[in-house]
Short mmCIF file of C-alpha atoms and ligand atoms in Angstrom, two decimals:
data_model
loop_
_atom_site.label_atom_id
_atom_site.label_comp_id
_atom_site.label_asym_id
_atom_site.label_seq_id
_atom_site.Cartn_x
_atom_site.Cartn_y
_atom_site.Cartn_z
CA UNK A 1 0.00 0.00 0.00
CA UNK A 2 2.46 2.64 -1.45
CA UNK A 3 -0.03 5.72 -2.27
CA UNK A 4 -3.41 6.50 -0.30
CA UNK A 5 -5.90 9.20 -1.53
CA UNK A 6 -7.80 10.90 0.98
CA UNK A 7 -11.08 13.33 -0.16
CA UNK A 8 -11.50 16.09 1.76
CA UNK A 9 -14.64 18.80 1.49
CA UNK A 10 -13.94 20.82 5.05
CA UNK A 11 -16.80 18.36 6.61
CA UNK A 12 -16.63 16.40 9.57
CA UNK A 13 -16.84 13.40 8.55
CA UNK A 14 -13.70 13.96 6.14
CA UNK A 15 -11.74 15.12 8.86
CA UNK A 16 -12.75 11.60 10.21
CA UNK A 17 -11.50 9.93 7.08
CA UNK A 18 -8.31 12.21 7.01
CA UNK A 19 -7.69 10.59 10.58
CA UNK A 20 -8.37 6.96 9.51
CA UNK A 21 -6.11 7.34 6.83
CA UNK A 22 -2.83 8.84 8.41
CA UNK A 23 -3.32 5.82 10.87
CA UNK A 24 -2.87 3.52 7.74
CA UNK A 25 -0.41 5.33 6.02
CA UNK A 26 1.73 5.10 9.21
CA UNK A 27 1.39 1.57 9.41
CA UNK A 28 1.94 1.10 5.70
CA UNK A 29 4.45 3.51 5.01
CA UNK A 30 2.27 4.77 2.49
CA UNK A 31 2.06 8.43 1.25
CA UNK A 32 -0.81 10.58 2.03
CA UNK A 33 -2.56 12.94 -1.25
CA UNK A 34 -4.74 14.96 0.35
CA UNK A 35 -7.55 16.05 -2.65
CA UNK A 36 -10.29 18.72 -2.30
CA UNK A 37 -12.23 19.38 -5.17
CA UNK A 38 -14.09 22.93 -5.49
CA UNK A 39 -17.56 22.05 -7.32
CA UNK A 40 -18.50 23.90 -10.73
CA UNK A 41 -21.93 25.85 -10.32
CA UNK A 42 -24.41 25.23 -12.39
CA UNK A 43 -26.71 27.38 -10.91
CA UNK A 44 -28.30 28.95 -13.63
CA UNK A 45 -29.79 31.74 -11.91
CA UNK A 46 -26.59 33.40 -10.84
CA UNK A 47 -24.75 35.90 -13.31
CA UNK A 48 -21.32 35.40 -14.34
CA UNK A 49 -20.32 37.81 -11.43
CA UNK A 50 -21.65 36.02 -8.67
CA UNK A 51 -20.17 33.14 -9.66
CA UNK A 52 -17.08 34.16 -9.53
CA UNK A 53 -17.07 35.57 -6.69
CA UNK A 54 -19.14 32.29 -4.71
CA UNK A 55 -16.13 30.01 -6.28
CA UNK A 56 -13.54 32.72 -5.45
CA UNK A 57 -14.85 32.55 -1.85
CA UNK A 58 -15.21 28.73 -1.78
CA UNK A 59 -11.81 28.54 -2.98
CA UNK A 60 -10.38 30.73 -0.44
CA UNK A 61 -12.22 28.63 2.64
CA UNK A 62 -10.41 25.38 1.00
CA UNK A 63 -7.28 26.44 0.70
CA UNK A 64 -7.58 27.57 4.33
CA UNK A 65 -8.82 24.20 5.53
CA UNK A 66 -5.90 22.40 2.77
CA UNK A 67 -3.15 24.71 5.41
CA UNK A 68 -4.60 23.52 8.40
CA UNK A 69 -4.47 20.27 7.07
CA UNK A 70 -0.68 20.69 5.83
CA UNK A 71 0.12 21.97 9.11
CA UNK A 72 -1.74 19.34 11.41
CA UNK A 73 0.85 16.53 9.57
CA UNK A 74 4.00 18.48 9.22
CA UNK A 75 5.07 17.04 12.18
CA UNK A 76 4.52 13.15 10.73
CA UNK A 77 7.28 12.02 9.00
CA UNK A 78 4.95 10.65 5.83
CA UNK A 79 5.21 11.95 2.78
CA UNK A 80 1.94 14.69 2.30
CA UNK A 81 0.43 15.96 -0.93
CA UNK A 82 -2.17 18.26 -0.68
CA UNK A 83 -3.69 18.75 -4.20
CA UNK A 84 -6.79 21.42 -5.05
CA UNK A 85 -8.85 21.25 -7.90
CA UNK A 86 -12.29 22.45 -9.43
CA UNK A 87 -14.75 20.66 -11.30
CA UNK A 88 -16.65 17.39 -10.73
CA UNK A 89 -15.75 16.55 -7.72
CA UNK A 90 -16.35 12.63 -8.25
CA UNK A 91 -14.98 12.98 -11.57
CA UNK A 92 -11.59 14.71 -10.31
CA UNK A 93 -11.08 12.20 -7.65
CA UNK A 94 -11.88 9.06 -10.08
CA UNK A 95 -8.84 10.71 -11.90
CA UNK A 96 -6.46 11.89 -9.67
CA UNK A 97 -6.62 8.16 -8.27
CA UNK A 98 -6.08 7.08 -11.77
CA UNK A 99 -3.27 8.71 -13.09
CA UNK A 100 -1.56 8.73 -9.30
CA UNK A 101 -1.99 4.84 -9.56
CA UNK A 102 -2.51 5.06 -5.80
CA UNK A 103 -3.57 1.99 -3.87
CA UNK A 104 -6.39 2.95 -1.50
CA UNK A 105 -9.25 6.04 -1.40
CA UNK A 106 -10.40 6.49 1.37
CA UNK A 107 -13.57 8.82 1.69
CA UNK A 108 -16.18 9.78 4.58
CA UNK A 109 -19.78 8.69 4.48
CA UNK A 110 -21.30 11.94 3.90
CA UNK A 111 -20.27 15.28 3.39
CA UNK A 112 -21.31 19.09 4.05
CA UNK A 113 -24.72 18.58 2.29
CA UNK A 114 -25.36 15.80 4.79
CA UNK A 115 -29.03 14.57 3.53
CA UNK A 116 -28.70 11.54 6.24
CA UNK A 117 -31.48 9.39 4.86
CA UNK A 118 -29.21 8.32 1.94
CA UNK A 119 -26.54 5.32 3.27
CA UNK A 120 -23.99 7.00 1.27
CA UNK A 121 -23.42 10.75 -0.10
CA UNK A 122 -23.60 11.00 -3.88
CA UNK A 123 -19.92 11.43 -4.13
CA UNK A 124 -18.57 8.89 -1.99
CA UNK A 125 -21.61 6.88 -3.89
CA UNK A 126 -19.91 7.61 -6.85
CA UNK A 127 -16.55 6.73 -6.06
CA UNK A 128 -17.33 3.17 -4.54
CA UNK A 129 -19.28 2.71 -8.06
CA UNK A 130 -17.04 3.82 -10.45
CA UNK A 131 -13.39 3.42 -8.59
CA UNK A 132 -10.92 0.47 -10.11
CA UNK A 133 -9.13 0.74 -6.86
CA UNK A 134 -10.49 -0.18 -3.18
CA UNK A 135 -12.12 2.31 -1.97
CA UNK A 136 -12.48 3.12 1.83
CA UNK A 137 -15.76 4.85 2.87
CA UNK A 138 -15.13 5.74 6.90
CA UNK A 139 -18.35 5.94 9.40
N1 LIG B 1 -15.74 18.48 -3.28
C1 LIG B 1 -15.13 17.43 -2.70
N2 LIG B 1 -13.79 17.31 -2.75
C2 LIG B 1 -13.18 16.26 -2.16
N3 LIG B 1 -13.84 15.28 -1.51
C3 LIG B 1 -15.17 15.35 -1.43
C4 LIG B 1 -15.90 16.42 -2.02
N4 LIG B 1 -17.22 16.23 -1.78
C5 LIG B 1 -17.31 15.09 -1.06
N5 LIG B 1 -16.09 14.55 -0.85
C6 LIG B 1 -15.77 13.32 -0.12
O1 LIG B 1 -16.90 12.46 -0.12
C7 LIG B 1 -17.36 12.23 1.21
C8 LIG B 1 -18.88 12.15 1.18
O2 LIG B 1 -19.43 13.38 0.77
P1 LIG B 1 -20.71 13.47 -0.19
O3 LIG B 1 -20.58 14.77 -0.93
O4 LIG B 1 -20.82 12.22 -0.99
O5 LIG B 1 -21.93 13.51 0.84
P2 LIG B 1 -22.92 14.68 1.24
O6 LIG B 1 -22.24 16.03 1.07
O7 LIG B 1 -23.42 14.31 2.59
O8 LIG B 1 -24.11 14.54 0.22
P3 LIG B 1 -24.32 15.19 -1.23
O9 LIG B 1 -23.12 16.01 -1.59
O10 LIG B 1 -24.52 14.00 -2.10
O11 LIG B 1 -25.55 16.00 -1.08
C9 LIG B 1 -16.81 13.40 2.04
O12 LIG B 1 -16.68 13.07 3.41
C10 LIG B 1 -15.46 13.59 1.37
O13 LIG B 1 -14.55 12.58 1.82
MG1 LIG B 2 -21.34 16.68 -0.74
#
């Protein structure tokens, strides 16, 4: 288990799955890519303006909560990649765990949105569907 991909979206339960992973990746030896994807809006209602300024904002809070992230593990002695993208979010982790051949995703249950009557949040749905590696979905 060389390379582990964790998904992050600021929420609770990926903080969990952030934790469940460094305690692998220090067993393993493995290195740590820490992803968060910043979501396209398709919001139709919203000029060009606003949203520009809603993904400028999201991106901001992100790369805030990617530092915190980088500085919580700078005292570990694994290897850390923190990696931020935009787009579909599913779509960007399917293949950033592709074309990092990593070994292991590991992703939290839910997310921000949080509708708790589904088992599963639509991207972490997504990823156990689609993924051709194991996928780890922490509760
Ligand atoms: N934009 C994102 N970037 C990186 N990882 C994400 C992103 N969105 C979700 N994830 C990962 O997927 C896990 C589950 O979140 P998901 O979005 O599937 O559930 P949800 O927000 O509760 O519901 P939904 O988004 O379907 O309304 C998160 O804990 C996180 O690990
Ligand atoms: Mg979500």
């Amino acid at each position: 288990m060389k390379r582990i991909l964790v998904t992050h979206d600021g929420s609770k339960a990926s903080d969990k799955a952030l934790k469940k992973a460094v305690e692998i990746a220090g067993k393993f030896e493995s290195s740590i890519t820490v992803l968060s994807v910043i979501p396209e809006l398709y919001l139709t209602e919203l000029s060009d303006m606003d949203r520009q300024r809603i993904t400028q904002l999201m991106t901001e809070e992100t790369q805030n909560a990617l530092e915190k992230i980088r500085a919580s593990l700078s005292g570990k002695s694994m290897d850390v990649k923190i990696i931020l993208r935009q787009g579909d979010p599913a779509e960007k982790i399917l293949e950033t765990a592709r074309k990092m051949k990593v070994d292991l995703i590991v992703t939290g249950s839910h997310g921000r949105h949080g509708a708790k009557k589904f088992l599963l949040g639509s991207i972490s749905s997504r990823i156990v569907d689609y993924s051709s590696c194991p996928v780890l979905v922490v509760k």
